[in-house]
């Protein structure tokens, strides 16, 4: 009986495999060695000194083309999972035929934490390094591996110099290695602008299933990407590779990226990737050294806000921690450098001036209809007001405060956090000086602002991913508290760390978070994300200034930036306005 069972299984298996078509792809001439084509060399090294991934060891190979000259830093291609795609041969041929620039290839295996003896298993770091979002792996490449490569020399003594220009760098991989490659470019498009993705794992292993949504919401980045996958790729507990890759392609196209693809019929292997790799390289490097362009998204929020050619501009730098930015009715901008208790103004001529006052470590700032500037002075635990001559008045005492907003009826609302574990308080200070606690319980209540019609109060809860909303009663107290805005959080964080927020006259809500400015509609849905320029800290606050209040100023750690947008900010000292009805 047992022999009969085995015989039936054998017949079934033979029949099954007989039905599977053989994968056959045209062989690109660039994948074959040719006489007369200069052959680059491949050197192997081991790296075990990582601080980004402590304790790991890995091998890496460096391909150096024969045409490379040390006096001209070479373009770079980085590949995960070591050497794939017959890449050294492909590079030999494409460089010889001038179909790609002189490029040094770096081929890296994922890290392992080696066991102490043969009776224990190594820790395999591939999924941790490759599948997760965030900039850890890009940091590993930029601060450890690529500098390590530049310490090496070719066998004939040539020093290795790599271009630092992202337009001269490509990165690729397969499966989780493809996600890793895309993530490096997504996090640092200034360092990697060309991506080869084969059978990419854009599914729910460690969050890569979020990419199609993020791509649609983010302001486009200068990245060119080639996708490959097959209709019979994996379909498991974490997702469907084939559908995920098509969803990625649709999201990239929607958002204006330069994207190409090669779809096939087969499964989760490198066969088609190897076949299309030469053409993918030709396409990724086309028109080089012309820079990869930033596309135009079909995201209506972004279209309604962004002005072509307008980007972030540096206003000032060299501070310790900037906060509390606001504008008065003369379009003069004020902001604080909290640790040194200084306040600065940006005049109508754009010049920066330091005020001769002690701000008492003020953070939040808001202007009232009386023209006075109100500040949340954390150092003295006071709410202060300043007149046009910078004469100071104490409005409220013994109040720990973070941010402040003044309504046009004179009511003042203040957030008072007490760390991330203790409940925060919200205060109402009436024009007569009466001080009331109108809510408590949020986990680090931080920024706050009023809706354009001044009937709602928005408050960020930094220790979570929520923005809260309250209805303002006629007596100024709050009611109908509820979760309002759901914010995106960075992969390595447990919260969005939302900070300051402001509204425009259309009712949009701009929220400062770790990943940039998240822009919500009136229903609390994040429709768009504007990445902010590099700084020593995340963006902390913002305000609309300029003659038409359409220039968005942001405080970001040691720097202040501005950017002109196609909208007008709300000034709470103006008459309340009713925005148009939201799109439900």
mmCIF file of C-alpha atoms in Angstrom, residues 98-355:
data_model
loop_
_atom_site.group_PDB
_atom_site.id
_atom_site.type_symbol
_atom_site.label_atom_id
_atom_site.label_comp_id
_atom_site.label_asym_id
_atom_site.label_seq_id
_atom_site.Cartn_x
_atom_site.Cartn_y
_atom_site.Cartn_z
ATOM 1 C CA UNK A 98 28.835 54.364 -23.422
ATOM 2 C CA UNK A 99 25.329 53.273 -22.429
ATOM 3 C CA UNK A 100 26.059 54.120 -18.813
ATOM 4 C CA UNK A 101 28.736 56.247 -17.149
ATOM 5 C CA UNK A 102 31.897 54.937 -15.548
ATOM 6 C CA UNK A 103 30.392 53.335 -12.465
ATOM 7 C CA UNK A 104 31.828 51.562 -9.455
ATOM 8 C CA UNK A 105 29.572 48.807 -8.160
ATOM 9 C CA UNK A 106 29.235 47.975 -4.467
ATOM 10 C CA UNK A 107 27.537 44.652 -3.742
ATOM 11 C CA UNK A 108 26.684 44.019 -0.091
ATOM 12 C CA UNK A 109 25.302 41.022 1.785
ATOM 13 C CA UNK A 110 22.955 41.536 4.726
ATOM 14 C CA UNK A 111 24.525 41.466 8.161
ATOM 15 C CA UNK A 112 24.734 38.563 10.570
ATOM 16 C CA UNK A 113 25.510 38.551 14.271
ATOM 17 C CA UNK A 114 27.713 35.502 14.483
ATOM 18 C CA UNK A 115 27.082 32.835 17.106
ATOM 19 C CA UNK A 116 29.824 32.119 19.633
ATOM 20 C CA UNK A 117 30.038 28.460 18.652
ATOM 21 C CA UNK A 118 28.759 25.933 16.109
ATOM 22 C CA UNK A 119 26.013 24.739 18.433
ATOM 23 C CA UNK A 120 24.197 28.087 18.202
ATOM 24 C CA UNK A 121 22.548 29.853 15.300
ATOM 25 C CA UNK A 122 23.724 33.138 13.845
ATOM 26 C CA UNK A 123 21.302 36.039 14.021
ATOM 27 C CA UNK A 124 20.239 36.837 10.457
ATOM 28 C CA UNK A 125 19.674 40.573 10.047
ATOM 29 C CA UNK A 126 18.293 40.633 6.494
ATOM 30 C CA UNK A 127 14.658 41.434 7.229
ATOM 31 C CA UNK A 128 15.533 43.962 9.921
ATOM 32 C CA UNK A 129 17.929 45.810 7.642
ATOM 33 C CA UNK A 130 15.989 45.473 4.384
ATOM 34 C CA UNK A 131 12.231 45.338 5.053
ATOM 35 C CA UNK A 132 11.859 48.215 7.497
ATOM 36 C CA UNK A 133 11.165 51.811 6.618
ATOM 37 C CA UNK A 134 13.309 54.634 7.935
ATOM 38 C CA UNK A 135 16.822 55.833 7.176
ATOM 39 C CA UNK A 136 18.943 53.376 9.182
ATOM 40 C CA UNK A 137 20.177 51.410 6.165
ATOM 41 C CA UNK A 138 20.783 54.559 4.126
ATOM 42 C CA UNK A 139 22.779 55.936 7.056
ATOM 43 C CA UNK A 140 24.726 52.651 7.135
ATOM 44 C CA UNK A 141 25.603 53.056 3.456
ATOM 45 C CA UNK A 142 26.402 56.761 3.570
ATOM 46 C CA UNK A 143 28.379 56.883 6.806
ATOM 47 C CA UNK A 144 29.961 53.420 6.933
ATOM 48 C CA UNK A 145 30.063 51.294 3.780
ATOM 49 C CA UNK A 146 30.759 53.891 1.090
ATOM 50 C CA UNK A 147 33.474 55.601 3.174
ATOM 51 C CA UNK A 148 34.922 52.127 3.802
ATOM 52 C CA UNK A 149 34.987 51.467 0.047
ATOM 53 C CA UNK A 150 36.941 54.677 -0.463
ATOM 54 C CA UNK A 151 39.621 53.389 1.898
ATOM 55 C CA UNK A 152 40.395 50.559 -0.541
ATOM 56 C CA UNK A 153 42.575 50.530 -3.651
ATOM 57 C CA UNK A 154 42.525 48.581 -6.882
ATOM 58 C CA UNK A 155 45.130 45.889 -7.414
ATOM 59 C CA UNK A 156 47.103 48.317 -9.601
ATOM 60 C CA UNK A 157 47.107 50.933 -6.829
ATOM 61 C CA UNK A 158 44.339 53.296 -7.958
ATOM 62 C CA UNK A 159 42.572 55.092 -5.124
ATOM 63 C CA UNK A 160 38.794 54.724 -5.126
ATOM 64 C CA UNK A 161 36.836 57.976 -5.245
ATOM 65 C CA UNK A 162 33.035 57.868 -5.343
ATOM 66 C CA UNK A 163 30.763 60.687 -6.418
ATOM 67 C CA UNK A 164 28.768 62.237 -3.565
ATOM 68 C CA UNK A 165 26.128 63.562 -5.965
ATOM 69 C CA UNK A 166 22.840 61.661 -5.741
ATOM 70 C CA UNK A 167 22.338 62.103 -9.470
ATOM 71 C CA UNK A 168 25.454 59.953 -9.952
ATOM 72 C CA UNK A 169 24.197 57.161 -7.723
ATOM 73 C CA UNK A 170 21.887 54.209 -8.350
ATOM 74 C CA UNK A 171 20.785 51.494 -5.967
ATOM 75 C CA UNK A 172 19.019 48.184 -6.501
ATOM 76 C CA UNK A 173 18.073 44.785 -5.221
ATOM 77 C CA UNK A 174 15.547 41.988 -5.346
ATOM 78 C CA UNK A 175 12.692 41.052 -3.014
ATOM 79 C CA UNK A 176 13.449 42.612 0.388
ATOM 80 C CA UNK A 177 16.624 44.024 -1.139
ATOM 81 C CA UNK A 178 14.457 45.956 -3.609
ATOM 82 C CA UNK A 179 12.437 47.528 -0.781
ATOM 83 C CA UNK A 180 15.712 48.363 0.927
ATOM 84 C CA UNK A 181 16.958 50.082 -2.231
ATOM 85 C CA UNK A 182 13.764 52.102 -2.645
ATOM 86 C CA UNK A 183 13.776 53.079 1.026
ATOM 87 C CA UNK A 184 17.341 54.392 0.793
ATOM 88 C CA UNK A 185 16.378 56.586 -2.158
ATOM 89 C CA UNK A 186 13.077 57.636 -0.559
ATOM 90 C CA UNK A 187 14.803 58.706 2.645
ATOM 91 C CA UNK A 188 17.773 60.312 0.894
ATOM 92 C CA UNK A 189 16.973 61.286 -2.708
ATOM 93 C CA UNK A 190 19.906 63.691 -2.513
ATOM 94 C CA UNK A 191 22.122 60.589 -2.185
ATOM 95 C CA UNK A 192 20.373 58.046 -4.475
ATOM 96 C CA UNK A 193 18.194 59.076 -7.401
ATOM 97 C CA UNK A 194 17.980 55.873 -9.517
ATOM 98 C CA UNK A 195 16.410 52.617 -8.285
ATOM 99 C CA UNK A 196 16.259 49.102 -9.728
ATOM 100 C CA UNK A 197 13.569 47.034 -7.992
ATOM 101 C CA UNK A 198 13.081 43.350 -8.858
ATOM 102 C CA UNK A 199 10.246 41.299 -7.273
ATOM 103 C CA UNK A 200 10.033 44.032 -4.616
ATOM 104 C CA UNK A 201 8.570 43.116 -1.229
ATOM 105 C CA UNK A 202 6.169 46.062 -0.900
ATOM 106 C CA UNK A 203 3.977 44.136 1.519
ATOM 107 C CA UNK A 204 3.269 43.992 5.244
ATOM 108 C CA UNK A 205 6.434 42.441 6.634
ATOM 109 C CA UNK A 206 7.777 45.582 8.307
ATOM 110 C CA UNK A 207 5.632 48.384 6.911
ATOM 111 C CA UNK A 208 6.525 48.604 3.215
ATOM 112 C CA UNK A 209 2.839 48.141 2.366
ATOM 113 C CA UNK A 210 2.476 51.810 3.390
ATOM 114 C CA UNK A 211 4.594 53.070 0.502
ATOM 115 C CA UNK A 212 1.834 53.430 -2.133
ATOM 116 C CA UNK A 213 -0.102 55.686 0.261
ATOM 117 C CA UNK A 214 2.922 57.726 1.305
ATOM 118 C CA UNK A 215 4.024 58.164 -2.320
ATOM 119 C CA UNK A 216 0.602 59.613 -3.190
ATOM 120 C CA UNK A 217 0.651 62.046 -0.262
ATOM 121 C CA UNK A 218 4.253 63.263 -0.298
ATOM 122 C CA UNK A 219 5.537 66.087 -2.414
ATOM 123 C CA UNK A 220 7.335 64.207 -5.243
ATOM 124 C CA UNK A 221 11.024 63.477 -4.912
ATOM 125 C CA UNK A 222 13.655 63.341 -7.697
ATOM 126 C CA UNK A 223 13.752 59.545 -8.080
ATOM 127 C CA UNK A 224 13.663 57.412 -11.244
ATOM 128 C CA UNK A 225 12.630 53.778 -10.657
ATOM 129 C CA UNK A 226 12.487 50.572 -12.702
ATOM 130 C CA UNK A 227 10.133 47.847 -11.390
ATOM 131 C CA UNK A 228 10.093 44.143 -12.307
ATOM 132 C CA UNK A 229 7.711 41.430 -11.131
ATOM 133 C CA UNK A 230 5.775 38.380 -12.309
ATOM 134 C CA UNK A 231 2.107 37.399 -12.115
ATOM 135 C CA UNK A 232 2.984 34.206 -10.191
ATOM 136 C CA UNK A 233 5.062 35.918 -7.533
ATOM 137 C CA UNK A 234 4.387 35.081 -3.888
ATOM 138 C CA UNK A 235 0.978 35.535 -2.267
ATOM 139 C CA UNK A 236 1.325 34.887 1.479
ATOM 140 C CA UNK A 237 0.180 36.048 4.920
ATOM 141 C CA UNK A 238 1.851 39.450 4.516
ATOM 142 C CA UNK A 239 0.490 40.274 1.073
ATOM 143 C CA UNK A 240 0.506 39.680 -2.659
ATOM 144 C CA UNK A 241 3.786 40.668 -4.343
ATOM 145 C CA UNK A 242 2.289 40.908 -7.823
ATOM 146 C CA UNK A 243 -0.542 43.192 -6.776
ATOM 147 C CA UNK A 244 1.735 45.212 -4.481
ATOM 148 C CA UNK A 245 4.206 45.952 -7.280
ATOM 149 C CA UNK A 246 1.415 47.064 -9.587
ATOM 150 C CA UNK A 247 0.028 49.258 -6.800
ATOM 151 C CA UNK A 248 3.474 50.793 -6.383
ATOM 152 C CA UNK A 249 3.672 51.483 -10.118
ATOM 153 C CA UNK A 250 0.246 53.159 -10.093
ATOM 154 C CA UNK A 251 1.149 55.285 -7.066
ATOM 155 C CA UNK A 252 4.442 56.389 -8.610
ATOM 156 C CA UNK A 253 2.715 57.254 -11.891
ATOM 157 C CA UNK A 254 -0.030 59.176 -10.036
ATOM 158 C CA UNK A 255 2.617 61.176 -8.220
ATOM 159 C CA UNK A 256 4.575 62.117 -11.329
ATOM 160 C CA UNK A 257 7.619 59.890 -10.880
ATOM 161 C CA UNK A 258 9.611 58.669 -13.846
ATOM 162 C CA UNK A 259 8.808 54.959 -13.602
ATOM 163 C CA UNK A 260 9.265 52.018 -15.955
ATOM 164 C CA UNK A 261 8.423 48.356 -15.513
ATOM 165 C CA UNK A 262 8.873 44.853 -16.882
ATOM 166 C CA UNK A 263 5.993 42.547 -15.962
ATOM 167 C CA UNK A 264 6.223 38.801 -16.510
ATOM 168 C CA UNK A 265 4.348 35.595 -15.742
ATOM 169 C CA UNK A 266 6.655 33.765 -13.378
ATOM 170 C CA UNK A 267 7.472 33.574 -9.703
ATOM 171 C CA UNK A 268 9.732 34.812 -6.947
ATOM 172 C CA UNK A 269 13.166 34.431 -8.451
ATOM 173 C CA UNK A 270 15.838 36.458 -10.182
ATOM 174 C CA UNK A 271 15.493 35.062 -13.693
ATOM 175 C CA UNK A 272 13.541 37.892 -15.300
ATOM 176 C CA UNK A 273 15.427 40.453 -13.231
ATOM 177 C CA UNK A 274 18.686 39.156 -14.667
ATOM 178 C CA UNK A 275 17.250 39.267 -18.183
ATOM 179 C CA UNK A 276 16.021 42.858 -17.950
ATOM 180 C CA UNK A 277 18.877 44.268 -15.856
ATOM 181 C CA UNK A 278 20.884 45.613 -18.836
ATOM 182 C CA UNK A 279 17.871 47.471 -20.227
ATOM 183 C CA UNK A 280 16.988 48.705 -16.754
ATOM 184 C CA UNK A 281 20.483 50.170 -16.416
ATOM 185 C CA UNK A 282 20.256 51.794 -19.835
ATOM 186 C CA UNK A 283 16.971 53.385 -18.873
ATOM 187 C CA UNK A 284 18.013 54.439 -15.380
ATOM 188 C CA UNK A 285 21.175 56.110 -16.689
ATOM 189 C CA UNK A 286 19.616 57.630 -19.816
ATOM 190 C CA UNK A 287 20.453 61.281 -20.414
ATOM 191 C CA UNK A 288 23.071 61.243 -17.663
ATOM 192 C CA UNK A 289 24.496 63.649 -16.440
ATOM 193 C CA UNK A 290 21.170 65.454 -16.824
ATOM 194 C CA UNK A 291 19.552 65.422 -13.389
ATOM 195 C CA UNK A 292 16.589 63.194 -12.598
ATOM 196 C CA UNK A 293 13.618 65.546 -12.572
ATOM 197 C CA UNK A 294 10.950 65.965 -9.913
ATOM 198 C CA UNK A 295 7.537 65.189 -11.369
ATOM 199 C CA UNK A 296 4.151 66.814 -10.864
ATOM 200 C CA UNK A 297 1.705 64.923 -8.679
ATOM 201 C CA UNK A 298 -2.001 64.474 -9.427
ATOM 202 C CA UNK A 299 -2.652 64.955 -5.705
ATOM 203 C CA UNK A 300 -5.130 67.852 -5.717
ATOM 204 C CA UNK A 301 -3.971 69.160 -2.336
ATOM 205 C CA UNK A 302 -0.407 69.443 -3.594
ATOM 206 C CA UNK A 303 -1.545 70.996 -6.887
ATOM 207 C CA UNK A 304 -3.605 73.568 -5.014
ATOM 208 C CA UNK A 305 -0.712 74.495 -2.727
ATOM 209 C CA UNK A 306 2.609 74.167 -4.536
ATOM 210 C CA UNK A 307 4.068 76.750 -6.903
ATOM 211 C CA UNK A 308 6.373 75.271 -9.583
ATOM 212 C CA UNK A 309 9.947 76.323 -8.950
ATOM 213 C CA UNK A 310 9.264 77.510 -5.397
ATOM 214 C CA UNK A 311 11.152 75.596 -2.711
ATOM 215 C CA UNK A 312 12.240 76.127 0.864
ATOM 216 C CA UNK A 313 14.569 79.077 1.373
ATOM 217 C CA UNK A 314 16.842 79.584 4.354
ATOM 218 C CA UNK A 315 15.935 82.644 6.428
ATOM 219 C CA UNK A 316 18.353 82.266 9.334
ATOM 220 C CA UNK A 317 20.590 79.690 10.999
ATOM 221 C CA UNK A 318 22.987 79.204 13.874
ATOM 222 C CA UNK A 319 20.345 79.098 16.590
ATOM 223 C CA UNK A 320 19.954 76.459 19.290
ATOM 224 C CA UNK A 321 16.226 75.653 19.151
ATOM 225 C CA UNK A 322 13.793 77.924 17.326
ATOM 226 C CA UNK A 323 10.079 78.055 18.151
ATOM 227 C CA UNK A 324 7.043 80.308 18.554
ATOM 228 C CA UNK A 325 6.985 81.889 15.113
ATOM 229 C CA UNK A 326 4.150 84.365 14.398
ATOM 230 C CA UNK A 327 3.348 87.459 12.349
ATOM 231 C CA UNK A 328 1.640 90.700 13.326
ATOM 232 C CA UNK A 329 -0.759 92.713 11.184
ATOM 233 C CA UNK A 330 2.188 94.607 9.674
ATOM 234 C CA UNK A 331 3.680 91.339 8.364
ATOM 235 C CA UNK A 332 6.619 91.475 10.777
ATOM 236 C CA UNK A 333 7.711 87.956 11.760
ATOM 237 C CA UNK A 334 8.750 87.076 15.309
ATOM 238 C CA UNK A 335 10.356 83.882 16.614
ATOM 239 C CA UNK A 336 12.270 82.662 19.669
ATOM 240 C CA UNK A 337 15.500 80.800 20.320
ATOM 241 C CA UNK A 338 14.309 79.095 23.497
ATOM 242 C CA UNK A 339 17.542 77.961 25.240
ATOM 243 C CA UNK A 340 19.128 81.443 25.103
ATOM 244 C CA UNK A 341 15.880 83.368 25.817
ATOM 245 C CA UNK A 342 16.182 85.501 22.702
ATOM 246 C CA UNK A 343 13.507 86.843 20.373
ATOM 247 C CA UNK A 344 14.142 87.798 16.756
ATOM 248 C CA UNK A 345 12.156 89.727 14.172
ATOM 249 C CA UNK A 346 12.189 89.524 10.394
ATOM 250 C CA UNK A 347 11.391 92.964 9.004
ATOM 251 C CA UNK A 348 9.531 93.900 5.855
ATOM 252 C CA UNK A 349 12.945 94.184 4.178
ATOM 253 C CA UNK A 350 13.788 90.593 5.182
ATOM 254 C CA UNK A 351 16.462 91.661 7.666
ATOM 255 C CA UNK A 352 16.838 89.836 10.973
ATOM 256 C CA UNK A 353 16.914 91.844 14.200
ATOM 257 C CA UNK A 354 17.504 90.655 17.756
ATOM 258 C CA UNK A 355 15.164 92.235 20.290
#
